[in-house]
mmCIF file with all atom_site columns, C-alpha atoms and ligand atoms in Angstrom:
data_model
loop_
_atom_site.group_PDB
_atom_site.id
_atom_site.type_symbol
_atom_site.label_atom_id
_atom_site.label_alt_id
_atom_site.label_comp_id
_atom_site.label_asym_id
_atom_site.label_entity_id
_atom_site.label_seq_id
_atom_site.pdbx_PDB_ins_code
_atom_site.Cartn_x
_atom_site.Cartn_y
_atom_site.Cartn_z
_atom_site.occupancy
_atom_site.B_iso_or_equiv
_atom_site.pdbx_formal_charge
_atom_site.auth_seq_id
_atom_site.auth_comp_id
_atom_site.auth_asym_id
_atom_site.auth_atom_id
_atom_site.pdbx_PDB_model_num
ATOM   1   C  CA  . MET A 1 1   ? -36.352 86.964  -11.622 1.00 86.00 ? 1   MET A CA  1
ATOM   2   C  CA  . PRO A 1 2   ? -33.723 86.171  -9.422  1.00 94.00 ? 2   PRO A CA  1
ATOM   3   C  CA  . SER A 1 3   ? -32.075 82.563  -9.619  1.00 97.00 ? 3   SER A CA  1
ATOM   4   C  CA  . MET A 1 4   ? -32.791 80.040  -6.889  1.00 98.00 ? 4   MET A CA  1
ATOM   5   C  CA  . LEU A 1 5   ? -31.090 77.182  -5.403  1.00 98.00 ? 5   LEU A CA  1
ATOM   6   C  CA  . PRO A 1 6   ? -32.893 74.051  -6.580  1.00 98.00 ? 6   PRO A CA  1
ATOM   7   C  CA  . GLU A 1 7   ? -33.509 71.405  -3.875  1.00 97.00 ? 7   GLU A CA  1
ATOM   8   C  CA  . LEU A 1 8   ? -31.523 68.259  -4.080  1.00 97.00 ? 8   LEU A CA  1
ATOM   9   C  CA  . PRO A 1 9   ? -33.752 65.628  -5.827  1.00 97.00 ? 9   PRO A CA  1
ATOM   10  C  CA  . TYR A 1 10  ? -32.779 62.959  -3.242  1.00 98.00 ? 10  TYR A CA  1
ATOM   11  C  CA  . ALA A 1 11  ? -31.761 62.855  0.535   1.00 98.00 ? 11  ALA A CA  1
ATOM   12  C  CA  . TYR A 1 12  ? -28.368 64.169  1.362   1.00 98.00 ? 12  TYR A CA  1
ATOM   13  C  CA  . ASP A 1 13  ? -27.155 60.741  2.947   1.00 98.00 ? 13  ASP A CA  1
ATOM   14  C  CA  . SER A 1 14  ? -28.641 58.835  -0.031  1.00 98.00 ? 14  SER A CA  1
ATOM   15  C  CA  . LEU A 1 15  ? -25.512 58.880  -2.134  1.00 98.00 ? 15  LEU A CA  1
ATOM   16  C  CA  . GLU A 1 16  ? -23.357 57.190  0.668   1.00 98.00 ? 16  GLU A CA  1
ATOM   17  C  CA  . PRO A 1 17  ? -20.849 55.872  0.920   1.00 97.00 ? 17  PRO A CA  1
ATOM   18  C  CA  . PHE A 1 18  ? -19.842 57.314  -2.592  1.00 98.00 ? 18  PHE A CA  1
ATOM   19  C  CA  . LEU A 1 19  ? -20.598 60.801  -1.416  1.00 98.00 ? 19  LEU A CA  1
ATOM   20  C  CA  . SER A 1 20  ? -21.078 61.755  2.236   1.00 98.00 ? 20  SER A CA  1
ATOM   21  C  CA  . ALA A 1 21  ? -24.051 63.760  3.566   1.00 98.00 ? 21  ALA A CA  1
ATOM   22  C  CA  . GLU A 1 22  ? -21.362 66.225  4.855   1.00 98.00 ? 22  GLU A CA  1
ATOM   23  C  CA  . THR A 1 23  ? -19.868 66.634  1.409   1.00 98.00 ? 23  THR A CA  1
ATOM   24  C  CA  . LEU A 1 24  ? -23.229 67.172  -0.245  1.00 98.00 ? 24  LEU A CA  1
ATOM   25  C  CA  . HIS A 1 25  ? -24.366 69.707  2.509   1.00 98.00 ? 25  HIS A CA  1
ATOM   26  C  CA  . LEU A 1 26  ? -21.270 71.732  2.181   1.00 98.00 ? 26  LEU A CA  1
ATOM   27  C  CA  . HIS A 1 27  ? -21.438 71.473  -1.689  1.00 98.00 ? 27  HIS A CA  1
ATOM   28  C  CA  . HIS A 1 28  ? -25.024 72.132  -2.331  1.00 98.00 ? 28  HIS A CA  1
ATOM   29  C  CA  . ASP A 1 29  ? -26.048 74.399  0.685   1.00 98.00 ? 29  ASP A CA  1
ATOM   30  C  CA  . LYS A 1 30  ? -22.851 76.485  0.927   1.00 98.00 ? 30  LYS A CA  1
ATOM   31  C  CA  . HIS A 1 31  ? -20.967 76.406  -2.352  1.00 98.00 ? 31  HIS A CA  1
ATOM   32  C  CA  . HIS A 1 32  ? -24.000 76.261  -4.870  1.00 98.00 ? 32  HIS A CA  1
ATOM   33  C  CA  . GLN A 1 33  ? -25.905 78.770  -2.785  1.00 98.00 ? 33  GLN A CA  1
ATOM   34  C  CA  . ALA A 1 34  ? -22.957 81.061  -2.938  1.00 98.00 ? 34  ALA A CA  1
ATOM   35  C  CA  . TYR A 1 35  ? -22.837 80.892  -6.834  1.00 98.00 ? 35  TYR A CA  1
ATOM   36  C  CA  . VAL A 1 36  ? -26.677 81.727  -6.926  1.00 98.00 ? 36  VAL A CA  1
ATOM   37  C  CA  . ASN A 1 37  ? -26.341 84.597  -4.515  1.00 98.00 ? 37  ASN A CA  1
ATOM   38  C  CA  . THR A 1 38  ? -23.356 86.250  -6.448  1.00 98.00 ? 38  THR A CA  1
ATOM   39  C  CA  . LEU A 1 39  ? -25.163 85.778  -9.673  1.00 98.00 ? 39  LEU A CA  1
ATOM   40  C  CA  . ASN A 1 40  ? -28.079 87.481  -8.446  1.00 98.00 ? 40  ASN A CA  1
ATOM   41  C  CA  . ASP A 1 41  ? -25.911 90.419  -7.110  1.00 98.00 ? 41  ASP A CA  1
ATOM   42  C  CA  . ALA A 1 42  ? -24.116 90.624  -10.549 1.00 98.00 ? 42  ALA A CA  1
ATOM   43  C  CA  . GLU A 1 43  ? -27.341 90.793  -12.475 1.00 97.00 ? 43  GLU A CA  1
ATOM   44  C  CA  . GLU A 1 44  ? -28.727 93.665  -10.127 1.00 98.00 ? 44  GLU A CA  1
ATOM   45  C  CA  . LYS A 1 45  ? -25.419 95.542  -10.610 1.00 98.00 ? 45  LYS A CA  1
ATOM   46  C  CA  . VAL A 1 46  ? -25.916 95.270  -14.441 1.00 97.00 ? 46  VAL A CA  1
ATOM   47  C  CA  . LYS A 1 47  ? -29.539 96.555  -14.259 1.00 97.00 ? 47  LYS A CA  1
ATOM   48  C  CA  . ALA A 1 48  ? -28.329 99.598  -12.064 1.00 97.00 ? 48  ALA A CA  1
ATOM   49  C  CA  . ALA A 1 49  ? -25.694 100.185 -14.481 1.00 97.00 ? 49  ALA A CA  1
ATOM   50  C  CA  . GLN A 1 50  ? -28.259 100.320 -17.385 1.00 97.00 ? 50  GLN A CA  1
ATOM   51  C  CA  . LYS A 1 51  ? -30.338 102.665 -15.199 1.00 98.00 ? 51  LYS A CA  1
ATOM   52  C  CA  . SER A 1 52  ? -27.509 104.955 -14.223 1.00 98.00 ? 52  SER A CA  1
ATOM   53  C  CA  . GLY A 1 53  ? -25.614 104.817 -17.573 1.00 98.00 ? 53  GLY A CA  1
ATOM   54  C  CA  . ASP A 1 54  ? -22.520 104.218 -15.693 1.00 97.00 ? 54  ASP A CA  1
ATOM   55  C  CA  . PHE A 1 55  ? -20.805 101.232 -17.052 1.00 98.00 ? 55  PHE A CA  1
ATOM   56  C  CA  . ALA A 1 56  ? -17.330 101.682 -15.324 1.00 97.00 ? 56  ALA A CA  1
ATOM   57  C  CA  . ALA A 1 57  ? -17.674 98.339  -13.661 1.00 97.00 ? 57  ALA A CA  1
ATOM   58  C  CA  . ILE A 1 58  ? -19.177 96.555  -16.589 1.00 98.00 ? 58  ILE A CA  1
ATOM   59  C  CA  . ARG A 1 59  ? -15.754 94.277  -17.300 1.00 97.00 ? 59  ARG A CA  1
ATOM   60  C  CA  . GLY A 1 60  ? -16.004 92.774  -13.907 1.00 98.00 ? 60  GLY A CA  1
ATOM   61  C  CA  . LEU A 1 61  ? -19.731 92.355  -13.924 1.00 98.00 ? 61  LEU A CA  1
ATOM   62  C  CA  . CYS A 1 62  ? -19.506 90.315  -17.180 1.00 97.00 ? 62  CYS A CA  1
ATOM   63  C  CA  . ASP A 1 63  ? -16.763 88.201  -15.607 1.00 97.00 ? 63  ASP A CA  1
ATOM   64  C  CA  . ALA A 1 64  ? -18.800 87.623  -12.404 1.00 98.00 ? 64  ALA A CA  1
ATOM   65  C  CA  . ARG A 1 65  ? -21.968 86.803  -14.358 1.00 97.00 ? 65  ARG A CA  1
ATOM   66  C  CA  . ALA A 1 66  ? -20.226 84.364  -16.548 1.00 97.00 ? 66  ALA A CA  1
ATOM   67  C  CA  . PHE A 1 67  ? -18.441 82.530  -13.810 1.00 98.00 ? 67  PHE A CA  1
ATOM   68  C  CA  . ASN A 1 68  ? -21.588 82.382  -11.388 1.00 98.00 ? 68  ASN A CA  1
ATOM   69  C  CA  . TYR A 1 69  ? -24.237 81.691  -13.972 1.00 98.00 ? 69  TYR A CA  1
ATOM   70  C  CA  . SER A 1 70  ? -22.125 78.824  -15.488 1.00 98.00 ? 70  SER A CA  1
ATOM   71  C  CA  . GLY A 1 71  ? -21.438 77.465  -11.851 1.00 98.00 ? 71  GLY A CA  1
ATOM   72  C  CA  . HIS A 1 72  ? -25.204 77.819  -11.168 1.00 98.00 ? 72  HIS A CA  1
ATOM   73  C  CA  . LEU A 1 73  ? -26.123 75.892  -14.237 1.00 98.00 ? 73  LEU A CA  1
ATOM   74  C  CA  . LEU A 1 74  ? -23.598 73.214  -13.968 1.00 98.00 ? 74  LEU A CA  1
ATOM   75  C  CA  . HIS A 1 75  ? -24.418 72.401  -10.246 1.00 98.00 ? 75  HIS A CA  1
ATOM   76  C  CA  . SER A 1 76  ? -28.083 72.227  -11.078 1.00 98.00 ? 76  SER A CA  1
ATOM   77  C  CA  . LEU A 1 77  ? -27.355 69.623  -13.572 1.00 98.00 ? 77  LEU A CA  1
ATOM   78  C  CA  . PHE A 1 78  ? -24.732 67.840  -11.610 1.00 98.00 ? 78  PHE A CA  1
ATOM   79  C  CA  . TRP A 1 79  ? -27.323 67.072  -8.986  1.00 98.00 ? 79  TRP A CA  1
ATOM   80  C  CA  . ALA A 1 80  ? -29.851 65.870  -11.388 1.00 98.00 ? 80  ALA A CA  1
ATOM   81  C  CA  . ASN A 1 81  ? -27.248 63.642  -13.120 1.00 98.00 ? 81  ASN A CA  1
ATOM   82  C  CA  . MET A 1 82  ? -26.916 61.346  -9.908  1.00 98.00 ? 82  MET A CA  1
ATOM   83  C  CA  . LYS A 1 83  ? -29.279 59.305  -8.114  1.00 98.00 ? 83  LYS A CA  1
ATOM   84  C  CA  . PRO A 1 84  ? -29.093 56.864  -5.150  1.00 98.00 ? 84  PRO A CA  1
ATOM   85  C  CA  . GLY A 1 85  ? -28.181 53.489  -6.617  1.00 97.00 ? 85  GLY A CA  1
ATOM   86  C  CA  . GLY A 1 86  ? -27.033 54.861  -9.860  1.00 98.00 ? 86  GLY A CA  1
ATOM   87  C  CA  . GLY A 1 87  ? -24.378 53.505  -12.218 1.00 98.00 ? 87  GLY A CA  1
ATOM   88  C  CA  . GLY A 1 88  ? -24.944 50.781  -14.827 1.00 97.00 ? 88  GLY A CA  1
ATOM   89  C  CA  . ALA A 1 89  ? -25.056 51.416  -18.590 1.00 97.00 ? 89  ALA A CA  1
ATOM   90  C  CA  . PRO A 1 90  ? -26.775 53.774  -20.784 1.00 98.00 ? 90  PRO A CA  1
ATOM   91  C  CA  . SER A 1 91  ? -29.437 52.199  -23.096 1.00 97.00 ? 91  SER A CA  1
ATOM   92  C  CA  . GLY A 1 92  ? -31.675 53.178  -25.979 1.00 98.00 ? 92  GLY A CA  1
ATOM   93  C  CA  . ASP A 1 93  ? -31.146 56.227  -28.182 1.00 98.00 ? 93  ASP A CA  1
ATOM   94  C  CA  . LEU A 1 94  ? -28.439 57.489  -25.723 1.00 98.00 ? 94  LEU A CA  1
ATOM   95  C  CA  . ALA A 1 95  ? -26.492 54.336  -25.965 1.00 98.00 ? 95  ALA A CA  1
ATOM   96  C  CA  . ALA A 1 96  ? -26.910 54.370  -29.831 1.00 98.00 ? 96  ALA A CA  1
ATOM   97  C  CA  . GLN A 1 97  ? -25.773 57.946  -30.072 1.00 98.00 ? 97  GLN A CA  1
ATOM   98  C  CA  . ILE A 1 98  ? -22.579 57.155  -27.818 1.00 98.00 ? 98  ILE A CA  1
ATOM   99  C  CA  . VAL A 1 99  ? -21.732 54.352  -30.073 1.00 98.00 ? 99  VAL A CA  1
ATOM   100 C  CA  . LYS A 1 100 ? -22.087 56.438  -33.173 1.00 98.00 ? 100 LYS A CA  1
ATOM   101 C  CA  . ASP A 1 101 ? -19.863 59.255  -32.014 1.00 98.00 ? 101 ASP A CA  1
ATOM   102 C  CA  . PHE A 1 102 ? -17.126 57.230  -29.682 1.00 98.00 ? 102 PHE A CA  1
ATOM   103 C  CA  . GLY A 1 103 ? -17.383 53.675  -31.096 1.00 98.00 ? 103 GLY A CA  1
ATOM   104 C  CA  . SER A 1 104 ? -18.253 52.215  -27.796 1.00 98.00 ? 104 SER A CA  1
ATOM   105 C  CA  . VAL A 1 105 ? -19.654 53.211  -24.289 1.00 98.00 ? 105 VAL A CA  1
ATOM   106 C  CA  . ASP A 1 106 ? -16.289 52.084  -22.798 1.00 97.00 ? 106 ASP A CA  1
ATOM   107 C  CA  . THR A 1 107 ? -14.561 54.440  -25.224 1.00 98.00 ? 107 THR A CA  1
ATOM   108 C  CA  . CYS A 1 108 ? -16.782 57.229  -24.437 1.00 98.00 ? 108 CYS A CA  1
ATOM   109 C  CA  . LYS A 1 109 ? -16.383 56.567  -20.577 1.00 98.00 ? 109 LYS A CA  1
ATOM   110 C  CA  . ALA A 1 110 ? -12.541 56.404  -20.869 1.00 98.00 ? 110 ALA A CA  1
ATOM   111 C  CA  . GLN A 1 111 ? -12.329 59.717  -22.865 1.00 98.00 ? 111 GLN A CA  1
ATOM   112 C  CA  . PHE A 1 112 ? -14.782 61.343  -20.425 1.00 98.00 ? 112 PHE A CA  1
ATOM   113 C  CA  . LEU A 1 113 ? -12.529 60.114  -17.440 1.00 98.00 ? 113 LEU A CA  1
ATOM   114 C  CA  . ALA A 1 114 ? -9.312  60.989  -19.061 1.00 98.00 ? 114 ALA A CA  1
ATOM   115 C  CA  . ALA A 1 115 ? -10.654 64.525  -19.813 1.00 98.00 ? 115 ALA A CA  1
ATOM   116 C  CA  . THR A 1 116 ? -12.047 65.080  -16.246 1.00 98.00 ? 116 THR A CA  1
ATOM   117 C  CA  . ASN A 1 117 ? -9.117  63.717  -14.536 1.00 98.00 ? 117 ASN A CA  1
ATOM   118 C  CA  . SER A 1 118 ? -6.762  65.936  -16.206 1.00 98.00 ? 118 SER A CA  1
ATOM   119 C  CA  . VAL A 1 119 ? -8.601  69.314  -15.645 1.00 98.00 ? 119 VAL A CA  1
ATOM   120 C  CA  . GLN A 1 120 ? -6.159  71.775  -14.688 1.00 97.00 ? 120 GLN A CA  1
ATOM   121 C  CA  . GLY A 1 121 ? -6.952  73.151  -11.216 1.00 96.00 ? 121 GLY A CA  1
ATOM   122 C  CA  . SER A 1 122 ? -10.867 73.492  -10.638 1.00 98.00 ? 122 SER A CA  1
ATOM   123 C  CA  . GLY A 1 123 ? -13.357 72.454  -13.288 1.00 98.00 ? 123 GLY A CA  1
ATOM   124 C  CA  . TRP A 1 124 ? -15.647 69.928  -14.737 1.00 98.00 ? 124 TRP A CA  1
ATOM   125 C  CA  . GLY A 1 125 ? -15.797 67.054  -17.206 1.00 98.00 ? 125 GLY A CA  1
ATOM   126 C  CA  . ILE A 1 126 ? -18.771 67.663  -19.548 1.00 98.00 ? 126 ILE A CA  1
ATOM   127 C  CA  . LEU A 1 127 ? -20.620 65.507  -22.311 1.00 98.00 ? 127 LEU A CA  1
ATOM   128 C  CA  . ALA A 1 128 ? -22.471 67.600  -24.449 1.00 98.00 ? 128 ALA A CA  1
ATOM   129 C  CA  . TRP A 1 129 ? -24.766 67.676  -27.534 1.00 98.00 ? 129 TRP A CA  1
ATOM   130 C  CA  . GLU A 1 130 ? -23.095 69.590  -30.378 1.00 98.00 ? 130 GLU A CA  1
ATOM   131 C  CA  . PRO A 1 131 ? -26.027 70.820  -32.717 1.00 98.00 ? 131 PRO A CA  1
ATOM   132 C  CA  . GLN A 1 132 ? -23.852 71.540  -35.867 1.00 97.00 ? 132 GLN A CA  1
ATOM   133 C  CA  . GLY A 1 133 ? -22.260 68.277  -36.075 1.00 97.00 ? 133 GLY A CA  1
ATOM   134 C  CA  . GLN A 1 134 ? -25.500 66.424  -34.559 1.00 98.00 ? 134 GLN A CA  1
ATOM   135 C  CA  . SER A 1 135 ? -23.055 64.707  -32.295 1.00 98.00 ? 135 SER A CA  1
ATOM   136 C  CA  . LEU A 1 136 ? -21.989 64.217  -28.585 1.00 98.00 ? 136 LEU A CA  1
ATOM   137 C  CA  . VAL A 1 137 ? -18.756 65.884  -27.672 1.00 98.00 ? 137 VAL A CA  1
ATOM   138 C  CA  . ILE A 1 138 ? -16.744 65.818  -24.513 1.00 98.00 ? 138 ILE A CA  1
ATOM   139 C  CA  . LEU A 1 139 ? -15.319 69.041  -23.143 1.00 98.00 ? 139 LEU A CA  1
ATOM   140 C  CA  . GLN A 1 140 ? -13.245 70.266  -20.108 1.00 97.00 ? 140 GLN A CA  1
ATOM   141 C  CA  . ALA A 1 141 ? -14.169 73.395  -18.351 1.00 98.00 ? 141 ALA A CA  1
ATOM   142 C  CA  . GLU A 1 142 ? -11.709 75.298  -16.079 1.00 98.00 ? 142 GLU A CA  1
ATOM   143 C  CA  . LYS A 1 143 ? -13.246 76.962  -13.265 1.00 98.00 ? 143 LYS A CA  1
ATOM   144 C  CA  . HIS A 1 144 ? -17.059 76.943  -14.570 1.00 98.00 ? 144 HIS A CA  1
ATOM   145 C  CA  . GLN A 1 145 ? -16.872 78.718  -17.901 1.00 97.00 ? 145 GLN A CA  1
ATOM   146 C  CA  . ASN A 1 146 ? -13.466 78.461  -19.582 1.00 97.00 ? 146 ASN A CA  1
ATOM   147 C  CA  . LEU A 1 147 ? -12.965 76.204  -22.581 1.00 96.00 ? 147 LEU A CA  1
ATOM   148 C  CA  . ALA A 1 148 ? -16.619 76.146  -23.328 1.00 93.00 ? 148 ALA A CA  1
ATOM   149 C  CA  . MET A 1 149 ? -17.845 75.900  -26.832 1.00 95.00 ? 149 MET A CA  1
ATOM   150 C  CA  . TRP A 1 150 ? -20.740 78.200  -27.932 1.00 96.00 ? 150 TRP A CA  1
ATOM   151 C  CA  . GLY A 1 151 ? -24.133 76.590  -28.612 1.00 96.00 ? 151 GLY A CA  1
ATOM   152 C  CA  . VAL A 1 152 ? -23.666 73.202  -26.982 1.00 98.00 ? 152 VAL A CA  1
ATOM   153 C  CA  . THR A 1 153 ? -25.962 71.723  -24.572 1.00 98.00 ? 153 THR A CA  1
ATOM   154 C  CA  . PRO A 1 154 ? -24.347 69.692  -21.640 1.00 98.00 ? 154 PRO A CA  1
ATOM   155 C  CA  . VAL A 1 155 ? -26.126 66.446  -20.778 1.00 98.00 ? 155 VAL A CA  1
ATOM   156 C  CA  . LEU A 1 156 ? -23.591 64.901  -18.274 1.00 98.00 ? 156 LEU A CA  1
ATOM   157 C  CA  . VAL A 1 157 ? -21.289 66.892  -15.999 1.00 98.00 ? 157 VAL A CA  1
ATOM   158 C  CA  . LEU A 1 158 ? -18.892 65.975  -13.215 1.00 98.00 ? 158 LEU A CA  1
ATOM   159 C  CA  . ASP A 1 159 ? -17.366 68.510  -10.862 1.00 98.00 ? 159 ASP A CA  1
ATOM   160 C  CA  . VAL A 1 160 ? -13.918 68.029  -10.199 1.00 98.00 ? 160 VAL A CA  1
ATOM   161 C  CA  . TRP A 1 161 ? -13.291 71.192  -8.040  1.00 98.00 ? 161 TRP A CA  1
ATOM   162 C  CA  . GLU A 1 162 ? -11.661 70.048  -4.876  1.00 98.00 ? 162 GLU A CA  1
ATOM   163 C  CA  . HIS A 1 163 ? -14.821 70.998  -2.710  1.00 98.00 ? 163 HIS A CA  1
ATOM   164 C  CA  . ALA A 1 164 ? -16.589 68.187  -4.647  1.00 98.00 ? 164 ALA A CA  1
ATOM   165 C  CA  . TYR A 1 165 ? -14.437 65.348  -3.296  1.00 98.00 ? 165 TYR A CA  1
ATOM   166 C  CA  . TYR A 1 166 ? -11.599 66.488  -1.041  1.00 98.00 ? 166 TYR A CA  1
ATOM   167 C  CA  . LEU A 1 167 ? -13.177 65.601  2.449   1.00 97.00 ? 167 LEU A CA  1
ATOM   168 C  CA  . GLN A 1 168 ? -13.524 62.076  1.460   1.00 98.00 ? 168 GLN A CA  1
ATOM   169 C  CA  . TYR A 1 169 ? -10.907 61.407  -1.499  1.00 98.00 ? 169 TYR A CA  1
ATOM   170 C  CA  . GLN A 1 170 ? -8.075  64.066  -0.622  1.00 97.00 ? 170 GLN A CA  1
ATOM   171 C  CA  . ASN A 1 171 ? -5.868  63.913  -3.683  1.00 97.00 ? 171 ASN A CA  1
ATOM   172 C  CA  . ARG A 1 172 ? -7.554  60.708  -5.233  1.00 98.00 ? 172 ARG A CA  1
ATOM   173 C  CA  . ARG A 1 173 ? -9.563  62.767  -7.955  1.00 98.00 ? 173 ARG A CA  1
ATOM   174 C  CA  . SER A 1 174 ? -9.727  59.568  -10.244 1.00 98.00 ? 174 SER A CA  1
ATOM   175 C  CA  . ASP A 1 175 ? -11.332 57.370  -7.341  1.00 98.00 ? 175 ASP A CA  1
ATOM   176 C  CA  . PHE A 1 176 ? -14.091 59.970  -7.054  1.00 98.00 ? 176 PHE A CA  1
ATOM   177 C  CA  . THR A 1 177 ? -14.569 60.093  -10.937 1.00 98.00 ? 177 THR A CA  1
ATOM   178 C  CA  . ALA A 1 178 ? -14.539 56.414  -11.138 1.00 98.00 ? 178 ALA A CA  1
ATOM   179 C  CA  . GLY A 1 179 ? -16.988 56.202  -8.184  1.00 98.00 ? 179 GLY A CA  1
ATOM   180 C  CA  . PHE A 1 180 ? -19.296 58.498  -10.097 1.00 98.00 ? 180 PHE A CA  1
ATOM   181 C  CA  . PHE A 1 181 ? -19.905 56.006  -12.877 1.00 98.00 ? 181 PHE A CA  1
ATOM   182 C  CA  . GLN A 1 182 ? -19.908 52.992  -10.683 1.00 98.00 ? 182 GLN A CA  1
ATOM   183 C  CA  . HIS A 1 183 ? -22.386 54.115  -7.957  1.00 98.00 ? 183 HIS A CA  1
ATOM   184 C  CA  . ALA A 1 184 ? -24.208 57.471  -8.852  1.00 98.00 ? 184 ALA A CA  1
ATOM   185 C  CA  . VAL A 1 185 ? -24.634 58.375  -12.579 1.00 98.00 ? 185 VAL A CA  1
ATOM   186 C  CA  . ASN A 1 186 ? -28.360 58.787  -13.621 1.00 98.00 ? 186 ASN A CA  1
ATOM   187 C  CA  . TRP A 1 187 ? -28.218 57.481  -17.314 1.00 98.00 ? 187 TRP A CA  1
ATOM   188 C  CA  . ASP A 1 188 ? -32.057 58.120  -17.471 1.00 98.00 ? 188 ASP A CA  1
ATOM   189 C  CA  . ASP A 1 189 ? -31.635 61.786  -16.778 1.00 98.00 ? 189 ASP A CA  1
ATOM   190 C  CA  . VAL A 1 190 ? -28.727 62.148  -19.203 1.00 98.00 ? 190 VAL A CA  1
ATOM   191 C  CA  . ALA A 1 191 ? -30.957 60.316  -22.080 1.00 98.00 ? 191 ALA A CA  1
ATOM   192 C  CA  . ALA A 1 192 ? -33.832 62.874  -21.255 1.00 98.00 ? 192 ALA A CA  1
ATOM   193 C  CA  . ARG A 1 193 ? -31.479 65.582  -21.703 1.00 98.00 ? 193 ARG A CA  1
ATOM   194 C  CA  . LEU A 1 194 ? -30.260 64.450  -24.788 1.00 98.00 ? 194 LEU A CA  1
ATOM   195 C  CA  . ALA A 1 195 ? -33.667 63.838  -26.222 1.00 98.00 ? 195 ALA A CA  1
ATOM   196 C  CA  . ALA A 1 196 ? -34.583 67.334  -25.232 1.00 98.00 ? 196 ALA A CA  1
ATOM   197 C  CA  . ALA A 1 197 ? -31.420 68.950  -26.733 1.00 98.00 ? 197 ALA A CA  1
ATOM   198 C  CA  . ARG A 1 198 ? -31.805 67.051  -30.110 1.00 95.00 ? 198 ARG A CA  1
HETATM 199 MN MN1 . LIG B 2 .   ? -18.942 72.414  -7.084  1.00 67.42 ? 212 LIG B MN1 1
#
C-alpha cells in the first residue's frame, strides 16, 4: 500500500496568528507531500530490486526510505499534536507520568524547549514513550531520522526545520517553539498517544 498524505485535522487558517495559512499550505501540501511521494518512490524501487535481484542501489534506497518514512510519520504526528485554541496544561495520567519522569510539567517543558531550540540545522524536538524504562524521554532528531532511539514511540513532536517557521519568525526559532506551547499544542492528543503506547 502506498503511503498517503493525511488531511489536516483543522482549517489552514485556524492556527493563526501562531501559524499562518500560507505556512501551513506550503508545509503540509508541498513539503509533507514530497516526503510521501519520495517514500513511495523508494519503496517501489526496493520492490523492483527484489524482483530483479540487482541491489546495486540499495544503500541509497535505505537512506531515502529512512529519511522520507521518518519525515512522513513525524509530520502526520505534528499536525495531530496541534489544534486551534490549543495550549494550556496536560492533565490526568499524562500529567502524572510527566511529573514522575521530570519532576514537574515546567521542567519537562523547559527540557523539551532547550532540546528543540538547540537542534543543529534541521530537525525536531520529540517527547517519546520509552518501553524498557517505562518512562517518557525527550529526544532531538536531526533531519528526520538521526539521533533516534530504537523502540520508542513519539507522542509529541515539534518541527524546527526552517520551512516550519521562517516565513513568519525568520531566525526567531524560540519564539515559534514558545508559541507552540502557548497557542497550539493539543494535550488531549498527546495523552491518547501515551495511553496507546503504554
Ligand atoms: Mn516539516
